[in-house]
CSV table of C-alpha atoms in Angstrom, one decimal:
chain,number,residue,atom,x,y,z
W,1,UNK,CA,0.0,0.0,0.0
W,2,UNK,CA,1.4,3.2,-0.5
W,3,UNK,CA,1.5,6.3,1.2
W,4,UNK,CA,0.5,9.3,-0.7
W,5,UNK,CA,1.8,13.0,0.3
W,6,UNK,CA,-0.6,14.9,-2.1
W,7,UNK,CA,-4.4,13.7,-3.3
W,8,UNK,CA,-4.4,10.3,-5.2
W,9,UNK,CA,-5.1,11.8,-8.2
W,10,UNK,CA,-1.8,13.8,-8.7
W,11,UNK,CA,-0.3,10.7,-9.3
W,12,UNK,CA,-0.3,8.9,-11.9
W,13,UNK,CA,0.3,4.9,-12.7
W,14,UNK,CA,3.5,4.5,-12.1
W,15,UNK,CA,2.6,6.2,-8.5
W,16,UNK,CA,5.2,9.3,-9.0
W,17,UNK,CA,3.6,12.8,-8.8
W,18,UNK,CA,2.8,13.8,-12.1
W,19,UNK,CA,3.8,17.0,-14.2
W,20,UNK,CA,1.6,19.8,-13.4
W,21,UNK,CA,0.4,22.3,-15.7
W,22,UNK,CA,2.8,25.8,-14.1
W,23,UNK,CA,5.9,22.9,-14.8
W,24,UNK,CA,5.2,21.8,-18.0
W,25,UNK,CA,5.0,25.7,-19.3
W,26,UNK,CA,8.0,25.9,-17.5
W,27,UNK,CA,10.0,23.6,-19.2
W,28,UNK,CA,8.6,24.4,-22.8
W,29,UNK,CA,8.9,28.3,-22.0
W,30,UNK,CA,12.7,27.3,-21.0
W,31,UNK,CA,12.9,25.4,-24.4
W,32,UNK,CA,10.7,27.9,-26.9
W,33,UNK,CA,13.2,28.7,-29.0
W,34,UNK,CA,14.5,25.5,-30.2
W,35,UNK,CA,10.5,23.9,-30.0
W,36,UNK,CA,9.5,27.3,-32.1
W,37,UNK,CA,12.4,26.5,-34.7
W,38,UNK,CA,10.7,23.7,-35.1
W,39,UNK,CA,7.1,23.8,-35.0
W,40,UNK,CA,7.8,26.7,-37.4
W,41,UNK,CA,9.9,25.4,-39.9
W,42,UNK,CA,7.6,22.5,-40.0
W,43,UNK,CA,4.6,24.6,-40.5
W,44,UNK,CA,5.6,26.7,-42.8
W,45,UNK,CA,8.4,24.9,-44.6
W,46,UNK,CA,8.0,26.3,-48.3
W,47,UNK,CA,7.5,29.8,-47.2
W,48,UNK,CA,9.4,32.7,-46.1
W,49,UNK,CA,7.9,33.9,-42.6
W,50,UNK,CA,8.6,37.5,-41.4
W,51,UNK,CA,9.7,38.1,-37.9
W,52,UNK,CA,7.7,41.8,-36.3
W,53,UNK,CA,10.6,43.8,-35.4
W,54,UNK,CA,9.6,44.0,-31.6
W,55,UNK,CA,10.1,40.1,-31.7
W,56,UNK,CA,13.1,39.9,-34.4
W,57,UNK,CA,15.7,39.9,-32.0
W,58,UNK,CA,14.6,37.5,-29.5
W,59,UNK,CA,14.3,34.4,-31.7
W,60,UNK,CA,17.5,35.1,-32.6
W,61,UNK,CA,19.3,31.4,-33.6
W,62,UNK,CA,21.8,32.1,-31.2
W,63,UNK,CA,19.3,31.8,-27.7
W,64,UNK,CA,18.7,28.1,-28.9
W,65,UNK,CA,22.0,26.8,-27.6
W,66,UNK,CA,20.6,28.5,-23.7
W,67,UNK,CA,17.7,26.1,-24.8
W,68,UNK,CA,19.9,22.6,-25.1
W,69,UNK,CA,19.8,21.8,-21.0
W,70,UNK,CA,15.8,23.1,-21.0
W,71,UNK,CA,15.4,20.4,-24.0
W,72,UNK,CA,17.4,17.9,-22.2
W,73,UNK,CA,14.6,18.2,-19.3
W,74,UNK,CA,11.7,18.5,-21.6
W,75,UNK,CA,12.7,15.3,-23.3
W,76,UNK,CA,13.0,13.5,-19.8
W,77,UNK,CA,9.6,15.1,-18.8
W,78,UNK,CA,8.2,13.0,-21.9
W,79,UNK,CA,9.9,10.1,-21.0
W,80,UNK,CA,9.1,9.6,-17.8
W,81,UNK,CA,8.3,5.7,-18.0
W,82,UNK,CA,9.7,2.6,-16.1
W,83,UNK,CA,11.4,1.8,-19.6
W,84,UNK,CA,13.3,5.1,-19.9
W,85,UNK,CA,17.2,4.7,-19.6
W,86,UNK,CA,19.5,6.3,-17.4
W,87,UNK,CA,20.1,9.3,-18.9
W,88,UNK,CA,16.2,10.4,-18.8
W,89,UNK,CA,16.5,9.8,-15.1
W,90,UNK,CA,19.4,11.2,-14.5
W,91,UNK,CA,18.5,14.9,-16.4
W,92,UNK,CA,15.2,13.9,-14.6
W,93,UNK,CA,16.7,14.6,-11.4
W,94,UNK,CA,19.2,17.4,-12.6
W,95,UNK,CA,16.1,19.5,-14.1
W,96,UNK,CA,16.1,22.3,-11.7
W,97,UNK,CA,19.9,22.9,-12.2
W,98,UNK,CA,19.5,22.1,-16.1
W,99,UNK,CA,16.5,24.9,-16.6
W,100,UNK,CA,18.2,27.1,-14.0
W,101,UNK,CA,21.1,27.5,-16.6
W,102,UNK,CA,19.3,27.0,-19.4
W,103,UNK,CA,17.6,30.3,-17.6
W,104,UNK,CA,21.1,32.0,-16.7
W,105,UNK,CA,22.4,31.1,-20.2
W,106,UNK,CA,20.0,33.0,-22.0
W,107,UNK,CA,19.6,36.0,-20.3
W,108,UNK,CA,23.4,36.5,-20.6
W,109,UNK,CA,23.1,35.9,-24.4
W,110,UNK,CA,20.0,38.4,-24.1
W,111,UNK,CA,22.4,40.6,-22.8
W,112,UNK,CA,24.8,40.2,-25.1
W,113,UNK,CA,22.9,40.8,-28.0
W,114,UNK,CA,21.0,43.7,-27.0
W,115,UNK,CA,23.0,44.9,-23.8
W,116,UNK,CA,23.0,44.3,-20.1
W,117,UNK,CA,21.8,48.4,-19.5
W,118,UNK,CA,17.9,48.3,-18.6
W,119,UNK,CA,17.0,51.0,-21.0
W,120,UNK,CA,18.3,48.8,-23.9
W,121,UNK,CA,15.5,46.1,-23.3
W,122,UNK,CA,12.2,46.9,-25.0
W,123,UNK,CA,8.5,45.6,-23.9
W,124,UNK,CA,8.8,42.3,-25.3
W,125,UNK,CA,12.4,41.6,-23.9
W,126,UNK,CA,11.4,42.4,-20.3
W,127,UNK,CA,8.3,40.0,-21.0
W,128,UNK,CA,10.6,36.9,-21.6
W,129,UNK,CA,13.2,38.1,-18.7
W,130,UNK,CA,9.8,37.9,-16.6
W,131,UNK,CA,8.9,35.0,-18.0
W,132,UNK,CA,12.3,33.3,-17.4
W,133,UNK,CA,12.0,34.7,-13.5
W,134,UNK,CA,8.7,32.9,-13.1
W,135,UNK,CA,9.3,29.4,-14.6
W,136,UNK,CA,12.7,29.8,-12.5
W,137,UNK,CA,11.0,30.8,-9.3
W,138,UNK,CA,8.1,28.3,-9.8
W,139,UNK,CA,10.5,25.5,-10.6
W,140,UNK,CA,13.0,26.2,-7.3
W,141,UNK,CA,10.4,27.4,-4.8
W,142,UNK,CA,7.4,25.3,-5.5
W,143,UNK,CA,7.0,22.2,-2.6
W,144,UNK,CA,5.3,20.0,-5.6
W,145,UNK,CA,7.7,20.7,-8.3
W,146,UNK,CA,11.0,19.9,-5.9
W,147,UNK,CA,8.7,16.8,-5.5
W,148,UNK,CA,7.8,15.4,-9.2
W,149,UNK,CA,11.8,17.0,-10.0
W,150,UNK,CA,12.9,14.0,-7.0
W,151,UNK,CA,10.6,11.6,-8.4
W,152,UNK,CA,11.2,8.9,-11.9
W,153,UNK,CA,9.1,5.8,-12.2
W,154,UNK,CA,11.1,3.1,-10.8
W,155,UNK,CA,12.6,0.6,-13.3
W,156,UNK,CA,11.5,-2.1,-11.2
W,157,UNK,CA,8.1,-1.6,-12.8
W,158,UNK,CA,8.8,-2.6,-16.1
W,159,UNK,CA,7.7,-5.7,-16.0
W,160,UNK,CA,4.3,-4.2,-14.5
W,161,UNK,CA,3.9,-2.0,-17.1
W,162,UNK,CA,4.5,-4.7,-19.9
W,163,UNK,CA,1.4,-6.5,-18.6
W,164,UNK,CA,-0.9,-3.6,-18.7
């Protein structure tokens, strides 16, 4: 029988807290560069799409390496099985640390490109420096997230989950 620290139904079947809604737009915030490049250039693969100005420089290509360690997590969020290797459990566990400098990393690239003085960020640049505070803030003070971040469906469940 096992003990439950939040409702039953914040679990899921493999009886690890699942990924709430405020972590999952974390983790995709974290990694919108790189998942934009690609929905994108999928979407509109034969034609030439035109960037507003106000939006130009923050999708530069360059922000999509700060994205890597967010994509590293966002893949382990997604693989979050009894099957999954050791490297989805062990980014799994690092995720915090891995979207805390996937965080870091891009706001020193935003920096760089535009310039660390205040009056050199526009509307939409102090949107996503927000938005990067938030998903940070949520993902390191939030109870519940340091909770699912601890938690990976044990591998001794494979065979459990082969049945079903």
């Amino acid at each position: 029988m096992h003990r439950y620290k939040y409702p039953y139904d914040r679990y899921n079947r493999f009886h690890v807290v699942k990924v709430n809604l405020p972590i999952a737009a974390s983790v995709l915030f974290l990694s919108r560069h790189i998942l934009t490049f690609l929905f994108l250039g999928i979407a509109f693969s034969r034609t030439h799409i035109a960037i507003n100005d106000a939006f130009g420089g923050l999708f530069d290509p360059v922000y999509m390496l700060s994205d890597i360690p967010a994509l590293l997590v966002f893949l382990a969020m997604l693989a979050r099985h009894p099957n999954s290797g050791r490297p989805a459990r062990i980014a799994w566990r690092l995720g915090p640390y891995l979207l805390l400098v996937s965080a870091v990393g891009y706001l020193v690239l935003l920096g760089r490109q535009i310039g660390f003085g205040p009056g050199n960020f526009g509307w939409a640049a102090w949107a996503m420096i927000l938005g990067t505070a938030t998903a940070i803030g949520y993902v390191f003070l939030s109870p519940y997230a340091r909770d699912v971040f601890r938690e990976f469906p044990d591998a001794a469940l494979r065979d459990d989950a082969k049945r079903k």
